[in-house]
PDB file of C-alpha atoms and ligand atoms in Angstrom:
ATOM      1  CA  MET T   1      40.936   5.757 -12.464  1.00 42.00           C
ATOM      2  CA  SER T   2      41.067   2.257 -12.118  1.00 43.00           C
ATOM      3  CA  ASN T   3      37.829   0.554 -10.834  1.00 44.00           C
ATOM      4  CA  ASP T   4      38.998  -0.549  -7.575  1.00 44.00           C
ATOM      5  CA  ARG T   5      40.095   2.851  -6.906  1.00 41.00           C
ATOM      6  CA  ARG T   6      36.724   4.244  -7.668  1.00 41.00           C
ATOM      7  CA  ASP T   7      35.036   1.908  -5.789  1.00 41.00           C
ATOM      8  CA  PHE T   8      37.231   2.638  -2.274  1.00 38.00           C
ATOM      9  CA  LEU T   9      36.278   6.419  -2.929  1.00 36.00           C
ATOM     10  CA  LYS T  10      32.896   5.608  -3.237  1.00 40.00           C
ATOM     11  CA  LYS T  11      32.359   3.741   0.103  1.00 40.00           C
ATOM     12  CA  SER T  12      34.883   5.865   1.841  1.00 37.00           C
ATOM     13  CA  ALA T  13      32.317   8.781   0.556  1.00 37.00           C
ATOM     14  CA  LEU T  14      29.143   6.717   1.608  1.00 38.00           C
ATOM     15  CA  LEU T  15      30.589   6.171   5.205  1.00 36.00           C
ATOM     16  CA  GLY T  16      31.332   9.640   5.757  1.00 33.00           C
ATOM     17  CA  LEU T  17      27.823  10.161   5.038  1.00 35.00           C
ATOM     18  CA  VAL T  18      27.336   7.560   7.951  1.00 34.00           C
ATOM     19  CA  GLY T  19      29.161   8.906  10.354  1.00 32.00           C
ATOM     20  CA  LEU T  20      28.108  12.783   9.664  1.00 32.00           C
ATOM     21  CA  GLY T  21      24.119  10.813  10.568  1.00 33.00           C
ATOM     22  CA  LYS T  22      25.786   9.813  13.577  1.00 33.00           C
ATOM     23  CA  ASN T  23      26.580  13.125  14.551  1.00 31.00           C
ATOM     24  CA  LEU T  24      23.916  15.564  13.544  1.00 33.00           C
ATOM     25  CA  LEU T  25      20.882  13.370  13.162  1.00 34.00           C
ATOM     26  CA  GLY T  26      21.184  11.012  16.235  1.00 35.00           C
ATOM     27  CA  GLU T  27      20.625   7.083  15.966  1.00 38.00           C
ATOM     28  CA  GLU T  28      17.248   6.879  14.278  1.00 41.00           C
ATOM     29  CA  LYS T  29      18.716   8.982  11.441  1.00 40.00           C
ATOM     30  CA  LEU T  30      21.777   6.897  11.214  1.00 38.00           C
ATOM     31  CA  SER T  31      19.859   3.545  10.823  1.00 41.00           C
ATOM     32  CA  HIS T  32      18.437   4.923   7.844  1.00 42.00           C
ATOM     33  CA  LEU T  33      21.006   6.875   6.466  1.00 43.00           C
ATOM     34  CA  GLU T  34      22.785   3.352   6.650  1.00 43.00           C
ATOM     35  CA  THR T  35      20.106   1.346   4.689  1.00 44.00           C
ATOM     36  CA  VAL T  36      20.081   3.873   2.189  1.00 47.00           C
ATOM     37  CA  SER T  37      24.042   3.839   1.862  1.00 44.00           C
ATOM     38  CA  ASN T  38      24.175   0.210   1.845  1.00 45.00           C
ATOM     39  CA  LYS T  39      21.029   0.164  -0.901  1.00 50.00           C
ATOM     40  CA  ILE T  40      23.384   2.794  -2.924  1.00 46.00           C
ATOM     41  CA  ALA T  41      26.512   0.527  -2.614  1.00 43.00           C
ATOM     42  CA  GLY T  42      24.281  -2.729  -3.273  1.00 48.00           C
ATOM     43  CA  THR T  43      25.029  -4.408   0.143  1.00 42.00           C
ATOM     44  CA  ASP T  44      21.410  -4.529   1.503  1.00 54.00           C
ATOM     45  CA  ASN T  45      17.735  -3.741   0.802  1.00 66.00           C
ATOM     46  CA  ALA T  46      16.468  -0.509   1.220  1.00 85.00           C
ATOM     47  CA  PHE T  47      12.827  -2.128   1.129  1.00 92.00           C
ATOM     48  CA  THR T  48      11.675  -4.235   3.374  1.00 93.00           C
ATOM     49  CA  LEU T  49       8.405  -6.216   3.735  1.00 96.00           C
ATOM     50  CA  PRO T  50       6.297  -4.564   6.867  1.00 96.00           C
ATOM     51  CA  LYS T  51       5.859  -6.951   9.631  1.00 96.00           C
ATOM     52  CA  LEU T  52       1.956  -8.423   9.400  1.00 97.00           C
ATOM     53  CA  PRO T  53       0.208  -7.367  12.025  1.00 96.00           C
ATOM     54  CA  TYR T  54      -1.926 -10.638  12.356  1.00 98.00           C
ATOM     55  CA  ALA T  55      -1.497 -13.973  11.434  1.00 98.00           C
ATOM     56  CA  TYR T  56      -2.192 -15.488   8.345  1.00 98.00           C
ATOM     57  CA  ASN T  57      -5.389 -17.014   9.283  1.00 98.00           C
ATOM     58  CA  ALA T  58      -6.538 -14.222  11.689  1.00 98.00           C
ATOM     59  CA  LEU T  59      -8.700 -12.515   8.551  1.00 98.00           C
ATOM     60  CA  GLU T  60     -11.032 -15.825   8.621  1.00 98.00           C
ATOM     61  CA  PRO T  61     -13.662 -16.602   7.062  1.00 98.00           C
ATOM     62  CA  PHE T  62     -13.665 -13.664   4.928  1.00 98.00           C
ATOM     63  CA  ILE T  63     -10.116 -14.173   3.901  1.00 98.00           C
ATOM     64  CA  ASP T  64      -8.365 -17.600   3.475  1.00 98.00           C
ATOM     65  CA  ALA T  65      -5.284 -18.707   5.764  1.00 98.00           C
ATOM     66  CA  LYS T  66      -3.527 -19.804   2.410  1.00 98.00           C
ATOM     67  CA  THR T  67      -4.418 -16.564   0.178  1.00 98.00           C
ATOM     68  CA  MET T  68      -3.183 -14.129   2.744  1.00 98.00           C
ATOM     69  CA  GLU T  69       0.504 -16.496   3.305  1.00 98.00           C
ATOM     70  CA  ILE T  70       0.691 -16.248  -0.410  1.00 98.00           C
ATOM     71  CA  HIS T  71      -0.230 -12.954  -0.835  1.00 98.00           C
ATOM     72  CA  TYR T  72       2.026 -11.552   1.636  1.00 98.00           C
ATOM     73  CA  THR T  73       5.084 -13.776   1.442  1.00 98.00           C
ATOM     74  CA  LYS T  74       5.212 -14.097  -2.618  1.00 98.00           C
ATOM     75  CA  HIS T  75       3.003 -11.029  -3.832  1.00 98.00           C
ATOM     76  CA  HIS T  76       4.644  -8.519  -1.955  1.00 98.00           C
ATOM     77  CA  GLN T  77       7.832 -10.010  -1.163  1.00 98.00           C
ATOM     78  CA  ALA T  78       8.096  -9.899  -5.140  1.00 98.00           C
ATOM     79  CA  TYR T  79       7.574  -6.113  -5.087  1.00 97.00           C
ATOM     80  CA  VAL T  80       9.758  -5.559  -2.523  1.00 96.00           C
ATOM     81  CA  ASN T  81      12.653  -7.669  -4.458  1.00 95.00           C
ATOM     82  CA  LYS T  82      12.329  -6.329  -7.294  1.00 95.00           C
ATOM     83  CA  LEU T  83      12.599  -2.394  -6.045  1.00 92.00           C
ATOM     84  CA  ASN T  84      15.753  -3.596  -4.521  1.00 92.00           C
ATOM     85  CA  GLU T  85      17.203  -5.238  -7.902  1.00 92.00           C
ATOM     86  CA  THR T  86      15.920  -1.770  -9.900  1.00 88.00           C
ATOM     87  CA  PRO T  87      18.308   1.198  -8.004  1.00 78.00           C
ATOM     88  CA  SER T  88      16.798   4.367  -9.199  1.00 77.00           C
ATOM     89  CA  THR T  89      18.404   7.553  -9.336  1.00 71.00           C
ATOM     90  CA  ASN T  90      14.866   9.337  -9.648  1.00 71.00           C
ATOM     91  CA  ILE T  91      13.835   7.461  -5.820  1.00 76.00           C
ATOM     92  CA  ASP T  92      14.630   9.929  -3.194  1.00 79.00           C
ATOM     93  CA  TYR T  93      15.543   7.182  -0.563  1.00 79.00           C
ATOM     94  CA  LEU T  94      15.333   8.984   2.667  1.00 81.00           C
ATOM     95  CA  SER T  95      11.721  10.793   1.994  1.00 85.00           C
ATOM     96  CA  SER T  96       8.481   8.078   3.154  1.00 87.00           C
ATOM     97  CA  ASP T  97       7.101   5.718   0.982  1.00 87.00           C
ATOM     98  CA  ASP T  98       4.021   8.222  -0.190  1.00 87.00           C
ATOM     99  CA  VAL T  99       6.446  10.682  -0.864  1.00 90.00           C
ATOM    100  CA  LYS T 100       8.235   8.250  -3.306  1.00 91.00           C
ATOM    101  CA  CYS T 101       4.678   7.520  -4.992  1.00 93.00           C
ATOM    102  CA  SER T 102       4.181  11.433  -5.464  1.00 91.00           C
ATOM    103  CA  HIS T 103       6.885  11.414  -7.259  1.00 90.00           C
ATOM    104  CA  ILE T 104       5.591   8.937  -9.817  1.00 92.00           C
ATOM    105  CA  ASP T 105       4.441  10.162 -12.996  1.00 92.00           C
ATOM    106  CA  LYS T 106       4.335   9.256 -16.829  1.00 93.00           C
ATOM    107  CA  THR T 107       7.831   9.191 -17.193  1.00 91.00           C
ATOM    108  CA  THR T 108       8.837   7.053 -14.414  1.00 91.00           C
ATOM    109  CA  SER T 109      10.052   3.501 -15.800  1.00 91.00           C
ATOM    110  CA  ALA T 110       7.092   0.844 -15.454  1.00 93.00           C
ATOM    111  CA  VAL T 111       8.774  -1.380 -13.573  1.00 94.00           C
ATOM    112  CA  MET T 112       9.875   1.545 -10.531  1.00 93.00           C
ATOM    113  CA  ARG T 113       6.012   2.343 -10.958  1.00 94.00           C
ATOM    114  CA  ASN T 114       4.140  -1.081 -10.461  1.00 96.00           C
ATOM    115  CA  ASN T 115       7.065  -2.224  -7.732  1.00 96.00           C
ATOM    116  CA  LEU T 116       6.371   1.118  -5.817  1.00 95.00           C
ATOM    117  CA  GLY T 117       3.089   1.067  -6.353  1.00 96.00           C
ATOM    118  CA  GLY T 118       2.700  -2.150  -5.232  1.00 98.00           C
ATOM    119  CA  HIS T 119       4.573  -2.273  -2.457  1.00 97.00           C
ATOM    120  CA  PHE T 120       3.293   0.823  -1.089  1.00 97.00           C
ATOM    121  CA  ASN T 121      -0.579  -0.133  -1.403  1.00 98.00           C
ATOM    122  CA  HIS T 122       0.144  -3.893   0.051  1.00 98.00           C
ATOM    123  CA  SER T 123       1.471  -2.118   3.027  1.00 97.00           C
ATOM    124  CA  LEU T 124      -1.261  -0.180   3.409  1.00 98.00           C
ATOM    125  CA  PHE T 125      -3.803  -2.316   2.701  1.00 98.00           C
ATOM    126  CA  TRP T 126      -2.366  -4.732   5.197  1.00 98.00           C
ATOM    127  CA  THR T 127      -3.282  -1.986   8.048  1.00 98.00           C
ATOM    128  CA  LEU T 128      -6.482  -1.306   6.849  1.00 98.00           C
ATOM    129  CA  LEU T 129      -7.751  -5.104   7.908  1.00 98.00           C
ATOM    130  CA  LYS T 130      -8.512  -6.594  10.985  1.00 98.00           C
ATOM    131  CA  PRO T 131      -9.677  -9.652  12.270  1.00 98.00           C
ATOM    132  CA  ASN T 132     -13.439 -10.405  13.163  1.00 98.00           C
ATOM    133  CA  PRO T 133     -13.979 -13.960  13.075  1.00 96.00           C
ATOM    134  CA  GLU T 134     -17.588 -13.893  15.012  1.00 96.00           C
ATOM    135  CA  SER T 135     -18.345 -11.575  11.869  1.00 96.00           C
ATOM    136  CA  LYS T 136     -20.080  -9.035  14.744  1.00 97.00           C
ATOM    137  CA  ALA T 137     -21.643  -5.601  12.789  1.00 97.00           C
ATOM    138  CA  ASN T 138     -18.694  -3.711  11.418  1.00 98.00           C
ATOM    139  CA  LEU T 139     -19.363  -0.092  11.300  1.00 97.00           C
ATOM    140  CA  PRO T 140     -17.347   2.982  10.863  1.00 97.00           C
ATOM    141  CA  GLU T 141     -17.388   5.654  13.670  1.00 95.00           C
ATOM    142  CA  GLY T 142     -16.603   8.827  15.181  1.00 94.00           C
ATOM    143  CA  LYS T 143     -15.317  11.708  12.538  1.00 96.00           C
ATOM    144  CA  ILE T 144     -15.052   9.187   9.644  1.00 97.00           C
ATOM    145  CA  ALA T 145     -18.703   8.022  10.317  1.00 98.00           C
ATOM    146  CA  LYS T 146     -19.653  11.550  10.411  1.00 97.00           C
ATOM    147  CA  ALA T 147     -17.814  12.337   7.153  1.00 97.00           C
ATOM    148  CA  ILE T 148     -19.215   9.514   5.253  1.00 98.00           C
ATOM    149  CA  GLU T 149     -22.710  10.571   6.366  1.00 98.00           C
ATOM    150  CA  ALA T 150     -21.693  14.189   5.065  1.00 97.00           C
ATOM    151  CA  GLU T 151     -20.804  13.013   1.621  1.00 97.00           C
ATOM    152  CA  PHE T 152     -22.026  10.011   0.937  1.00 98.00           C
ATOM    153  CA  LYS T 153     -26.274  10.525   2.772  1.00 97.00           C
ATOM    154  CA  SER T 154     -24.998   6.856   4.667  1.00 98.00           C
ATOM    155  CA  PHE T 155     -23.035   4.493   4.997  1.00 98.00           C
ATOM    156  CA  ASP T 156     -25.113   2.111   3.069  1.00 98.00           C
ATOM    157  CA  ASP T 157     -24.660   4.688   0.420  1.00 98.00           C
ATOM    158  CA  LEU T 158     -21.076   4.578   0.628  1.00 98.00           C
ATOM    159  CA  LYS T 159     -20.990   0.853   0.789  1.00 98.00           C
ATOM    160  CA  LYS T 160     -22.808   0.808  -2.326  1.00 98.00           C
ATOM    161  CA  GLU T 161     -20.761   2.932  -4.553  1.00 98.00           C
ATOM    162  CA  PHE T 162     -17.740   1.372  -3.049  1.00 98.00           C
ATOM    163  CA  SER T 163     -18.794  -2.372  -3.944  1.00 98.00           C
ATOM    164  CA  GLU T 164     -19.934  -1.381  -7.597  1.00 98.00           C
ATOM    165  CA  LYS T 165     -17.216   0.780  -8.559  1.00 98.00           C
ATOM    166  CA  ALA T 166     -14.784  -2.173  -7.135  1.00 98.00           C
ATOM    167  CA  LEU T 167     -16.687  -4.692  -8.789  1.00 98.00           C
ATOM    168  CA  LYS T 168     -16.239  -3.037 -12.282  1.00 98.00           C
ATOM    169  CA  ILE T 169     -12.749  -2.478 -12.423  1.00 97.00           C
ATOM    170  CA  PHE T 170     -11.695  -4.463 -15.369  1.00 97.00           C
ATOM    171  CA  GLY T 171      -8.706  -6.865 -15.109  1.00 96.00           C
ATOM    172  CA  SER T 172      -6.743  -5.971 -12.276  1.00 98.00           C
ATOM    173  CA  GLY T 173      -6.738  -2.939  -9.902  1.00 98.00           C
ATOM    174  CA  TRP T 174      -7.702  -1.107  -6.673  1.00 98.00           C
ATOM    175  CA  CYS T 175     -10.773   0.989  -5.428  1.00 98.00           C
ATOM    176  CA  TRP T 176      -9.907   3.690  -3.101  1.00 98.00           C
ATOM    177  CA  LEU T 177     -11.824   5.807  -0.596  1.00 98.00           C
ATOM    178  CA  ILE T 178      -9.935   9.305  -0.745  1.00 98.00           C
ATOM    179  CA  LYS T 179      -9.596  12.642   0.824  1.00 97.00           C
ATOM    180  CA  THR T 180      -9.222  15.086  -1.444  1.00 96.00           C
ATOM    181  CA  ASN T 181      -7.049  18.118  -1.365  1.00 92.00           C
ATOM    182  CA  GLU T 182     -10.324  20.059  -0.463  1.00 93.00           C
ATOM    183  CA  GLY T 183     -11.029  17.531   2.503  1.00 94.00           C
ATOM    184  CA  LYS T 184     -14.013  15.835   0.683  1.00 96.00           C
ATOM    185  CA  LEU T 185     -14.247  12.125   0.996  1.00 98.00           C
ATOM    186  CA  LYS T 186     -14.246  10.704  -2.690  1.00 98.00           C
ATOM    187  CA  ILE T 187     -14.573   7.189  -4.137  1.00 98.00           C
ATOM    188  CA  ILE T 188     -11.875   6.305  -6.969  1.00 97.00           C
ATOM    189  CA  THR T 189     -10.379   3.537  -9.251  1.00 97.00           C
ATOM    190  CA  THR T 190      -7.086   2.591 -10.633  1.00 97.00           C
ATOM    191  CA  PRO T 191      -5.560  -0.134 -12.783  1.00 97.00           C
ATOM    192  CA  ASN T 192      -2.471  -2.560 -11.924  1.00 97.00           C
ATOM    193  CA  GLN T 193      -0.727  -0.986  -9.318  1.00 98.00           C
ATOM    194  CA  ASP T 194      -1.374   3.048  -9.818  1.00 97.00           C
ATOM    195  CA  ASN T 195      -2.568   4.698  -6.346  1.00 97.00           C
ATOM    196  CA  PRO T 196      -3.748   8.326  -5.764  1.00 97.00           C
ATOM    197  CA  LEU T 197      -0.886   9.781  -4.793  1.00 97.00           C
ATOM    198  CA  MET T 198       0.648   9.321  -8.072  1.00 96.00           C
ATOM    199  CA  ASN T 199       0.507  12.232 -10.772  1.00 94.00           C
ATOM    200  CA  LEU T 200      -1.322  10.321 -12.978  1.00 93.00           C
ATOM    201  CA  GLU T 201      -4.543  10.778 -14.877  1.00 81.00           C
ATOM    202  CA  ASN T 202      -6.680   9.464 -12.198  1.00 81.00           C
ATOM    203  CA  GLU T 203      -7.820  12.029  -9.274  1.00 90.00           C
ATOM    204  CA  LYS T 204      -6.151  12.442  -6.615  1.00 95.00           C
ATOM    205  CA  GLY T 205      -6.195  12.077  -2.917  1.00 97.00           C
ATOM    206  CA  LYS T 206      -4.654  10.481   0.309  1.00 97.00           C
ATOM    207  CA  PRO T 207      -6.113   6.973   0.519  1.00 98.00           C
ATOM    208  CA  VAL T 208      -7.581   6.366   3.867  1.00 98.00           C
ATOM    209  CA  LEU T 209      -9.608   2.920   2.436  1.00 98.00           C
ATOM    210  CA  ALA T 210      -8.312   0.483  -0.032  1.00 98.00           C
ATOM    211  CA  LEU T 211      -9.523  -2.885  -1.445  1.00 98.00           C
ATOM    212  CA  ASP T 212      -6.995  -4.849  -3.526  1.00 98.00           C
ATOM    213  CA  VAL T 213      -9.298  -6.423  -6.375  1.00 98.00           C
ATOM    214  CA  TRP T 214      -6.476  -8.868  -8.174  1.00 98.00           C
ATOM    215  CA  GLU T 215      -7.609 -12.014  -8.767  1.00 97.00           C
ATOM    216  CA  HIS T 216      -4.384 -12.870  -6.404  1.00 98.00           C
ATOM    217  CA  ALA T 217      -6.174 -11.566  -3.338  1.00 98.00           C
ATOM    218  CA  TYR T 218      -8.912 -13.639  -3.584  1.00 98.00           C
ATOM    219  CA  TYR T 219      -8.996 -16.188  -6.129  1.00 98.00           C
ATOM    220  CA  LEU T 220      -8.150 -19.382  -4.164  1.00 97.00           C
ATOM    221  CA  LYS T 221     -11.524 -18.970  -1.824  1.00 97.00           C
ATOM    222  CA  TYR T 222     -13.426 -17.159  -4.248  1.00 98.00           C
ATOM    223  CA  GLN T 223     -12.643 -18.348  -7.660  1.00 97.00           C
ATOM    224  CA  ASN T 224     -14.496 -15.947 -10.345  1.00 96.00           C
ATOM    225  CA  LYS T 225     -16.575 -14.332  -7.212  1.00 98.00           C
ATOM    226  CA  ARG T 226     -15.392 -11.038  -7.077  1.00 98.00           C
ATOM    227  CA  VAL T 227     -18.474  -9.885  -5.418  1.00 98.00           C
ATOM    228  CA  ASP T 228     -18.696 -12.345  -2.399  1.00 98.00           C
ATOM    229  CA  TYR T 229     -14.909 -11.352  -1.488  1.00 98.00           C
ATOM    230  CA  ILE T 230     -15.950  -7.398  -1.679  1.00 98.00           C
ATOM    231  CA  THR T 231     -19.000  -8.529   0.502  1.00 98.00           C
ATOM    232  CA  GLY T 232     -16.950 -10.562   3.089  1.00 98.00           C
ATOM    233  CA  TRP T 233     -14.278  -7.476   3.092  1.00 98.00           C
ATOM    234  CA  TRP T 234     -17.026  -5.218   4.823  1.00 98.00           C
ATOM    235  CA  ASN T 235     -16.707  -7.594   7.476  1.00 98.00           C
ATOM    236  CA  ILE T 236     -12.617  -6.982   7.892  1.00 98.00           C
ATOM    237  CA  VAL T 237     -12.209  -3.400   7.476  1.00 98.00           C
ATOM    238  CA  ASN T 238     -10.056  -1.749  10.203  1.00 98.00           C
ATOM    239  CA  TRP T 239     -12.639   1.776  10.899  1.00 98.00           C
ATOM    240  CA  ASN T 240      -9.783   2.683  13.557  1.00 97.00           C
ATOM    241  CA  LYS T 241      -7.052   3.158  10.940  1.00 98.00           C
ATOM    242  CA  VAL T 242      -9.328   4.405   8.220  1.00 98.00           C
ATOM    243  CA  GLU T 243     -10.340   7.357  11.214  1.00 97.00           C
ATOM    244  CA  GLU T 244      -6.611   8.114  11.731  1.00 97.00           C
ATOM    245  CA  LEU T 245      -5.749   8.130   8.349  1.00 97.00           C
ATOM    246  CA  TYR T 246      -8.522  10.490   7.749  1.00 97.00           C
ATOM    247  CA  SER T 247      -7.883  12.483  10.507  1.00 95.00           C
ATOM    248  CA  GLN T 248      -4.042  12.929   9.876  1.00 90.00           C
TER     249      GLN T 248
HETATM  250 FE1  FE2 L   1      -2.641  -7.874  -3.976  1.00 88.10          FE
END
């Protein structure tokens, strides 16, 4: 069969898939199927940079505008671009990003593991931050506050343990508060762009709080003083989002 004929059949099959999506699944599903079919056909991007929920300077004085702009438009965008350049037969493009992450294991290629992790982790990280320009007290409330007290005795104890673990990460990585399968809260760390959803050696669980401790997240403002970045970050944790993730 000629290459032209093969391409024609492939595109026809994909158009049929999109048509089926419209009839059976409705408009929303259609648009997702179109994205997937475009991805497979190499004409569009399956992964996109999510909209940042605030301006680059909104997190000052704790995270500066330049760091946010570079972190979002260069680093996060690079993970998205690399994912779109790397078609994988092992990834279910129709599944949500957290389900995709749960399919990552030691046999997954490094390029997929690193870039899918990078994309998922940053997408979550942006939602877990909120502006606090007047440096008001920023404390958890509701169910998550009670769960923290039950597991760590007090919020200050959680802060202490989390900050110490984040500070001790050697090189690049992430510190997480996870909800385990037993419903308990636990603090873990992962190297590079790994996360607690992946089938790797770290403890698994649902991430409810995340801190990026790669140097690109803080070096412009804090240089080598990671401890100051962590101390500042507690002021801009979006506890409403943490509560939402914990309660789901
Ligand atoms: Fe980052």
